[in-house]
JSON list of C-alpha atoms in Angstrom, two decimals:
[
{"chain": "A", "resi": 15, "resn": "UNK", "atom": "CA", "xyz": [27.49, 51.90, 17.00]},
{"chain": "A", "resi": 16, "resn": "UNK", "atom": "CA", "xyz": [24.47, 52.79, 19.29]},
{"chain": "A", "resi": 17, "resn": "UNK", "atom": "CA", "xyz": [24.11, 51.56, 22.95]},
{"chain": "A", "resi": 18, "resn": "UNK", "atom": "CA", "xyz": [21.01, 49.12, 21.50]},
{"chain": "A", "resi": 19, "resn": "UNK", "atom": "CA", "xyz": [23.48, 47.54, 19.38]},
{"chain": "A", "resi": 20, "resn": "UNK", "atom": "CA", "xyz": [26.18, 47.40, 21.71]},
{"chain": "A", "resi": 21, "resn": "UNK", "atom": "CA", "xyz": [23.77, 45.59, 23.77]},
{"chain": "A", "resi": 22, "resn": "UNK", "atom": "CA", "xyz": [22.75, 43.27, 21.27]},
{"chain": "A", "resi": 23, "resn": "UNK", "atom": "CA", "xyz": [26.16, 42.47, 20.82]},
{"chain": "A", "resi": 24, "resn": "UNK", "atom": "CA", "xyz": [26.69, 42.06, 24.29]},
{"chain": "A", "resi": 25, "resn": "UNK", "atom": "CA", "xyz": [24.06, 39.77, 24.85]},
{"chain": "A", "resi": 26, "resn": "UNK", "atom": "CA", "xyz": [24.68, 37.50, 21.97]},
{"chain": "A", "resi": 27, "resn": "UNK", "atom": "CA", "xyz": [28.10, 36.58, 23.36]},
{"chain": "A", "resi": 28, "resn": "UNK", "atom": "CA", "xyz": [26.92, 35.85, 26.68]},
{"chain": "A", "resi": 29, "resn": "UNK", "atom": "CA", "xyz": [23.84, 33.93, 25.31]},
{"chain": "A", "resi": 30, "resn": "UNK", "atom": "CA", "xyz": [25.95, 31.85, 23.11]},
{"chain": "A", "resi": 31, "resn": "UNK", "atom": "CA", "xyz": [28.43, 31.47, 26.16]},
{"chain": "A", "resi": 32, "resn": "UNK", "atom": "CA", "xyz": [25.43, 29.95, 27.68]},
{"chain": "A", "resi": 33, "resn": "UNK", "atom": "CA", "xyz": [24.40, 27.84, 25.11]},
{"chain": "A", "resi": 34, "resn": "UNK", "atom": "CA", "xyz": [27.69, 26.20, 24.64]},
{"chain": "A", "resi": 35, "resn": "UNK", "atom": "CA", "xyz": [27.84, 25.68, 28.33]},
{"chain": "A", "resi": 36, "resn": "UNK", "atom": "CA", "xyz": [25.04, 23.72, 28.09]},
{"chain": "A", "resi": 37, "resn": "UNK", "atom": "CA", "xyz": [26.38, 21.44, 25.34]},
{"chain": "A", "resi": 38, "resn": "UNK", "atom": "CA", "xyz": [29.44, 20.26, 27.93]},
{"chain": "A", "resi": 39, "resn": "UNK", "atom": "CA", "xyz": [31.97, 23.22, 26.94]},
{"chain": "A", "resi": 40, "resn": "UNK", "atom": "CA", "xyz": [32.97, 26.01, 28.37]},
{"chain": "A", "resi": 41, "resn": "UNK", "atom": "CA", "xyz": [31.28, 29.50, 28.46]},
{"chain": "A", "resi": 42, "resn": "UNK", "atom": "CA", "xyz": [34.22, 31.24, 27.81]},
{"chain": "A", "resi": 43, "resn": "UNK", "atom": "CA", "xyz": [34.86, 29.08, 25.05]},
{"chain": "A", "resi": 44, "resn": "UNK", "atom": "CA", "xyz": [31.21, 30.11, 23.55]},
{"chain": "A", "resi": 45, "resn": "UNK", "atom": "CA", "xyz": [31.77, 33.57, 24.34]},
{"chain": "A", "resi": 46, "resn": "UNK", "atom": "CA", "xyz": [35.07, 33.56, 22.00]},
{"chain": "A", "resi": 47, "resn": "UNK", "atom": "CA", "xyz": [33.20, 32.03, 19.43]},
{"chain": "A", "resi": 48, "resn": "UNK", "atom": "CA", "xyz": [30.50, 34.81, 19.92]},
{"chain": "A", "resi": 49, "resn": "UNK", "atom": "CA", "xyz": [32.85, 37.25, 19.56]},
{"chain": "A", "resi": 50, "resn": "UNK", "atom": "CA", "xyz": [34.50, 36.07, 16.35]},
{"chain": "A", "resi": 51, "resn": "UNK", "atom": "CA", "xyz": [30.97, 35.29, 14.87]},
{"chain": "A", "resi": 52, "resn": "UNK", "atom": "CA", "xyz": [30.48, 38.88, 15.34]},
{"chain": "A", "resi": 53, "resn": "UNK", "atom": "CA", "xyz": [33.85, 40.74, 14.85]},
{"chain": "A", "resi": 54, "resn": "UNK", "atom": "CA", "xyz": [35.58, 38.28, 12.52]},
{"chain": "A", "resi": 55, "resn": "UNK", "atom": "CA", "xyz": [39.24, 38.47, 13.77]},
{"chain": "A", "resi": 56, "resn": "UNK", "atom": "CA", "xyz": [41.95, 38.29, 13.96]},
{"chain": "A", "resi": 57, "resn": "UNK", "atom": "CA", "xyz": [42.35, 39.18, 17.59]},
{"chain": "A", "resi": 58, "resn": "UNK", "atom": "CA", "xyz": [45.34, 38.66, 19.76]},
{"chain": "A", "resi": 59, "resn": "UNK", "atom": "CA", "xyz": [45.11, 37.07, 23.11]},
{"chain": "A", "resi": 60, "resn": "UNK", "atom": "CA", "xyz": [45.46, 40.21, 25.30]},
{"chain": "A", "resi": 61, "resn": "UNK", "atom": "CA", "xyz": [42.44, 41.68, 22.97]},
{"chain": "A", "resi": 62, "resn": "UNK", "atom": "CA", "xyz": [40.77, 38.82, 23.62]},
{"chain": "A", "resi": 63, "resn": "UNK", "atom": "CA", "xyz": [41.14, 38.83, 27.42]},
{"chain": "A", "resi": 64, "resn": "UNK", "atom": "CA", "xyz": [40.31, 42.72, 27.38]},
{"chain": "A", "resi": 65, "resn": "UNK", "atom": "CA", "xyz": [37.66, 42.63, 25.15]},
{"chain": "A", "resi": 66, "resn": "UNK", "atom": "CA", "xyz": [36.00, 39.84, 27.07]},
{"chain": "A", "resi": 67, "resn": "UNK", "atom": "CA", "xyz": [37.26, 40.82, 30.53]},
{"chain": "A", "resi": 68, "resn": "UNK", "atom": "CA", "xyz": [38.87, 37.03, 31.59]},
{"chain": "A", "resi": 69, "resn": "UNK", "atom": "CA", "xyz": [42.37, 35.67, 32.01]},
{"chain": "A", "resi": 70, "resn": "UNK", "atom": "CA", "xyz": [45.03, 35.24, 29.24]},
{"chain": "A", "resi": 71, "resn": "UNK", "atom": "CA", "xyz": [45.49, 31.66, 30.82]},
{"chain": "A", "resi": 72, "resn": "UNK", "atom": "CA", "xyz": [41.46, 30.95, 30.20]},
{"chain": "A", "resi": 73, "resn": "UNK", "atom": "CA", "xyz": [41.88, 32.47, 26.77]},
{"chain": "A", "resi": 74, "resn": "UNK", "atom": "CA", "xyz": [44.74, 29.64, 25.89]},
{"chain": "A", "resi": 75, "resn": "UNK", "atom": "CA", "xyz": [42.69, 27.26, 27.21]},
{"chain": "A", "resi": 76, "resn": "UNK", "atom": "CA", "xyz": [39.54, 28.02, 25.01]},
{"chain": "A", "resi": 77, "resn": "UNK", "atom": "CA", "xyz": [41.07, 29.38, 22.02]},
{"chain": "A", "resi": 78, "resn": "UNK", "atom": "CA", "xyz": [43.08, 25.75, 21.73]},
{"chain": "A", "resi": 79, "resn": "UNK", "atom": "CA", "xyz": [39.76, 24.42, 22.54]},
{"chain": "A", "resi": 80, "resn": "UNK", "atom": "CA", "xyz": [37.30, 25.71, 19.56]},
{"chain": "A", "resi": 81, "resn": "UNK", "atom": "CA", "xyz": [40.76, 25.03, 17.26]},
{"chain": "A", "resi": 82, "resn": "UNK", "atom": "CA", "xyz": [40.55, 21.80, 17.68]},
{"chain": "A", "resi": 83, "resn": "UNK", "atom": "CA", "xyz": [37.01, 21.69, 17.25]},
{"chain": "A", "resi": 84, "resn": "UNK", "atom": "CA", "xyz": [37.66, 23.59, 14.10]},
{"chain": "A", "resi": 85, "resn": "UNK", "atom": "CA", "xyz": [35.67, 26.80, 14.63]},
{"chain": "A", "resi": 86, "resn": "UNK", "atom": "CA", "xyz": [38.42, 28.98, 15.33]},
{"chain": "A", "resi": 87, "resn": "UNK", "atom": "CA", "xyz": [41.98, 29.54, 13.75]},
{"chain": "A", "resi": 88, "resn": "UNK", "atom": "CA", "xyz": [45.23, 30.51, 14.57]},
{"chain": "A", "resi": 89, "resn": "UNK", "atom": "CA", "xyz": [47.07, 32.77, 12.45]},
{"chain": "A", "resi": 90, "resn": "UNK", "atom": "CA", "xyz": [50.09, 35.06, 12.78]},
{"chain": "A", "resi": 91, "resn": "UNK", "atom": "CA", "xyz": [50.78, 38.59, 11.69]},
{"chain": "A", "resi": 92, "resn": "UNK", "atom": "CA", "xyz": [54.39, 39.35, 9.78]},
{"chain": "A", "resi": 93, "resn": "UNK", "atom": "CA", "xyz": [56.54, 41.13, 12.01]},
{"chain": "A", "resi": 94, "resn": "UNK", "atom": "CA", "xyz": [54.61, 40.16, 15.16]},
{"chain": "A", "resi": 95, "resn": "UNK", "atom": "CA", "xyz": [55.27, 37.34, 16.84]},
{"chain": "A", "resi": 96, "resn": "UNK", "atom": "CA", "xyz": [51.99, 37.06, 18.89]},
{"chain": "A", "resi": 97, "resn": "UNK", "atom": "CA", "xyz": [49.51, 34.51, 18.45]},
{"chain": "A", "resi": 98, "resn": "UNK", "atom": "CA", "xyz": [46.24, 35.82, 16.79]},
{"chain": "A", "resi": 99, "resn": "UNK", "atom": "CA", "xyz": [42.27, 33.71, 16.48]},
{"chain": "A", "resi": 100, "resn": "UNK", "atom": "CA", "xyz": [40.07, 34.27, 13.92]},
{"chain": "A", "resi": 101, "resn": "UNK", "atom": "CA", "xyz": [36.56, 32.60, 13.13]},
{"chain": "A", "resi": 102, "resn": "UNK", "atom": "CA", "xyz": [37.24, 29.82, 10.69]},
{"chain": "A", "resi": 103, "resn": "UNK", "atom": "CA", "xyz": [35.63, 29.89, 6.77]},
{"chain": "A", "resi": 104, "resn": "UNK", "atom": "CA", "xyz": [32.56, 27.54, 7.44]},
{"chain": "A", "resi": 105, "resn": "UNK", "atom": "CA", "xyz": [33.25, 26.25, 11.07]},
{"chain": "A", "resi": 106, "resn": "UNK", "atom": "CA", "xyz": [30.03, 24.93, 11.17]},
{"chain": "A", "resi": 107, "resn": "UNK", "atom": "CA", "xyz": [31.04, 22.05, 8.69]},
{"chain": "A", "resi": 108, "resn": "UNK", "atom": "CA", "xyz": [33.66, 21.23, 11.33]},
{"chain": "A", "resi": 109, "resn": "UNK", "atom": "CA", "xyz": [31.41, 21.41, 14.17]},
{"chain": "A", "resi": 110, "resn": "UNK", "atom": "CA", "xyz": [28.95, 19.01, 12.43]},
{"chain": "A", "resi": 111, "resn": "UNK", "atom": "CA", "xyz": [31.95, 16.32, 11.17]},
{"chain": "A", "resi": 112, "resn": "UNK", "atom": "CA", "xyz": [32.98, 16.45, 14.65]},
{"chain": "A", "resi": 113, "resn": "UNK", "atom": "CA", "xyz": [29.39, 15.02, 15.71]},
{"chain": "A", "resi": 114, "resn": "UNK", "atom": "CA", "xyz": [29.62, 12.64, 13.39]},
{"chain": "A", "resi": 115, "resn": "UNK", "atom": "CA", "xyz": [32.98, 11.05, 14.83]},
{"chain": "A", "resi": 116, "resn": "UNK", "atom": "CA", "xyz": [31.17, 11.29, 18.12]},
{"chain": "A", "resi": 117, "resn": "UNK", "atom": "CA", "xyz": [28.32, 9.88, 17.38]},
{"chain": "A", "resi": 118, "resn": "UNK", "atom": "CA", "xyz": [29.82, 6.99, 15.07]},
{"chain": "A", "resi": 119, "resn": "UNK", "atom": "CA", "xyz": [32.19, 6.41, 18.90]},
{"chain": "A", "resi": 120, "resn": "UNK", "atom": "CA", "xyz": [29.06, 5.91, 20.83]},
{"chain": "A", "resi": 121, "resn": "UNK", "atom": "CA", "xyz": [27.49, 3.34, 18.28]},
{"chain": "A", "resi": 122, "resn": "UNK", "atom": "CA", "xyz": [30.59, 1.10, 18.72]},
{"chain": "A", "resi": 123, "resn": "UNK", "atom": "CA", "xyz": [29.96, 1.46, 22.55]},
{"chain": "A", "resi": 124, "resn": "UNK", "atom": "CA", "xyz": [26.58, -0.02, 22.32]},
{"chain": "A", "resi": 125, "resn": "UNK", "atom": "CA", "xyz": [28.24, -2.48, 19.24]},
{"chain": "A", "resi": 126, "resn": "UNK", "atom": "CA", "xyz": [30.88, -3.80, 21.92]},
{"chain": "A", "resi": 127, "resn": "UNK", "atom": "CA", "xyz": [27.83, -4.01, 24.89]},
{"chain": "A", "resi": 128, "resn": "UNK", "atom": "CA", "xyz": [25.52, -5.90, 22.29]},
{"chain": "A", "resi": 129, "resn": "UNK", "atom": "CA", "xyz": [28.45, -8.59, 21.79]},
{"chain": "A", "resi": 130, "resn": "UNK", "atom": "CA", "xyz": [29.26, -8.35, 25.28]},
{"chain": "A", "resi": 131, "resn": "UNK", "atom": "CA", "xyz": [26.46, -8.62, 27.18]},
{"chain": "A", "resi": 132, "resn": "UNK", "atom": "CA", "xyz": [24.98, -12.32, 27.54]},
{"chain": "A", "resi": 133, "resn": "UNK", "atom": "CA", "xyz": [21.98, -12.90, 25.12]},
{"chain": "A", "resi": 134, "resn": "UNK", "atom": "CA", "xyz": [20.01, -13.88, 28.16]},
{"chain": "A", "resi": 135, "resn": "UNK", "atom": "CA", "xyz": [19.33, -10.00, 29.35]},
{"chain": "A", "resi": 136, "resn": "UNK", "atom": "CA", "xyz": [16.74, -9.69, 26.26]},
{"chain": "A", "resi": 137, "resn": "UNK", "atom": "CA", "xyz": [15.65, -6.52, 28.15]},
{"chain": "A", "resi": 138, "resn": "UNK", "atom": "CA", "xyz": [18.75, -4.51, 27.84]},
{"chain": "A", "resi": 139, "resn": "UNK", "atom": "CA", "xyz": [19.63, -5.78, 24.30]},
{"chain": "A", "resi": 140, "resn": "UNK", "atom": "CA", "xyz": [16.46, -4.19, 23.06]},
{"chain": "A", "resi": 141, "resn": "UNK", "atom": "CA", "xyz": [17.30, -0.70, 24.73]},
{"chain": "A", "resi": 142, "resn": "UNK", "atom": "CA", "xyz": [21.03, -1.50, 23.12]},
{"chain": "A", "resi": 143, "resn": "UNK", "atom": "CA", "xyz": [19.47, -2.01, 19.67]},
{"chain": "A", "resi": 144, "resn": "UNK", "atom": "CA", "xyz": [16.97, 1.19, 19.73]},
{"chain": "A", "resi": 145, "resn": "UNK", "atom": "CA", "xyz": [19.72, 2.97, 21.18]},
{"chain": "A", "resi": 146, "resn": "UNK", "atom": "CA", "xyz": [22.18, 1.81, 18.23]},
{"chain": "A", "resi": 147, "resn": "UNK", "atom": "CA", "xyz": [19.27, 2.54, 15.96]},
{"chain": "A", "resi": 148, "resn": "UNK", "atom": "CA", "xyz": [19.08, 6.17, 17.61]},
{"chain": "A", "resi": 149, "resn": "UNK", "atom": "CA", "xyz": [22.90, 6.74, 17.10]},
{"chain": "A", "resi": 150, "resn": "UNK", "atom": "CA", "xyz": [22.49, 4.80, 13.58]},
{"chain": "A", "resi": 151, "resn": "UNK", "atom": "CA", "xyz": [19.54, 7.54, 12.67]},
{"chain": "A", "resi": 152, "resn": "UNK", "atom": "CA", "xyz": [21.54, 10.63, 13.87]},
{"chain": "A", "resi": 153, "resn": "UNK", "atom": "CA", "xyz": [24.79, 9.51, 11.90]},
{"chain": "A", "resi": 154, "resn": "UNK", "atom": "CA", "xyz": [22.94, 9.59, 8.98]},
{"chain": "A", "resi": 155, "resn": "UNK", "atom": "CA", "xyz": [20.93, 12.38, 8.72]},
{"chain": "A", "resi": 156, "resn": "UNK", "atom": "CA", "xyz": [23.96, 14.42, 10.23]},
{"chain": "A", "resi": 157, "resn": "UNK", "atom": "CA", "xyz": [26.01, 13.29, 7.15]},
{"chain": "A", "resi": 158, "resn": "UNK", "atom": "CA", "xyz": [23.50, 14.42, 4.75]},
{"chain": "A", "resi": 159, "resn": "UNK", "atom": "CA", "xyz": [23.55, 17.79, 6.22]},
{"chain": "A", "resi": 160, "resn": "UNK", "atom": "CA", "xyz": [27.59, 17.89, 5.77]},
{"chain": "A", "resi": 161, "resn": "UNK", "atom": "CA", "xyz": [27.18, 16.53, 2.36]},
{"chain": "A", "resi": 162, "resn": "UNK", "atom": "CA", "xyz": [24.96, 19.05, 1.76]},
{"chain": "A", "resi": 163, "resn": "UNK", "atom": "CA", "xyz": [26.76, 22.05, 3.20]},
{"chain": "A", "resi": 164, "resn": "UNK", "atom": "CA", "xyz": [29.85, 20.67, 0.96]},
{"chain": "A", "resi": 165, "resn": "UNK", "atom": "CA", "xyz": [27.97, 20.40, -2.28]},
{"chain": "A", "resi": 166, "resn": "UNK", "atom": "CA", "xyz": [27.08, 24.13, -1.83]},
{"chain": "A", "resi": 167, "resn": "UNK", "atom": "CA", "xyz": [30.46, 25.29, -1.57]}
]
């Protein structure tokens, strides 16, 4: 591999590390998941640690992280009894069903404030209803995109 593409690498990981920070998780935990985009798996902990120069113990924390998120997965090697991550077959899927069950939370929020609230603050049961519209809109478009992504498999 040249140095360009090393560097590519490189900076894909970190990007994505980035990016996922930005979304409320961890940069480690988006620079695992760039590194399994990129090199598949599996991969062991201590690889993991080396190959992405951080602690075993933030490793744990992430790798169980993006599990239960469904990107990544666990998976053990015969004879070895180490714990090895892989990138999942169509995380994506996961990642956008997980959205969903967000998203369909935060509608019930605003559900529960719209019976809550008293019917004489018209003001914030308009913002309530456009923002259970909002969360009413995103639900189902995301859907159709997992509906879609299924049919295709």
């Amino acid at each position: 591999m040249t140095k360009s593409q090393e560097s590519a690498i490189s900076e894909f990981i970190e990007r994505l590390g980035m990016v996922t920070q930005a979304d409320g998780l961890s940069r480690i935990a988006g620079r695992i998941m760039g590194f399994l985009i990129i090199h598949g798996g599996p991969f062991s902990f201590s690889e993991l640690a080396q190959r992405l120069q951080v602690s075993r113990g933030s490793i744990s924390t992430n790798t169980r992280l993006l599990e239960t998120i469904g990107v990544i997965e666990r998976v053990s090697m015969p004879g070895d009894r180490q714990d090895y991550f892989q990138i999942r077959n169509k995380p994506y899927d996961e990642l956008l069903r997980g959205s969903v069950l967000r998203l369909r939370k935060a509608r019930e929020v605003v559900l529960t404030a719209e019976k809550d609230i008293p019917d004489t603050l018209d003001a914030a049961h308009q913002r309530l209803r456009e923002l259970r519209e909002f969360y009413e809109m995103l639900i189902v478009n995301t859907e159709a995109i997992v509906h879609k992504e299924s049919a295709q498999s």
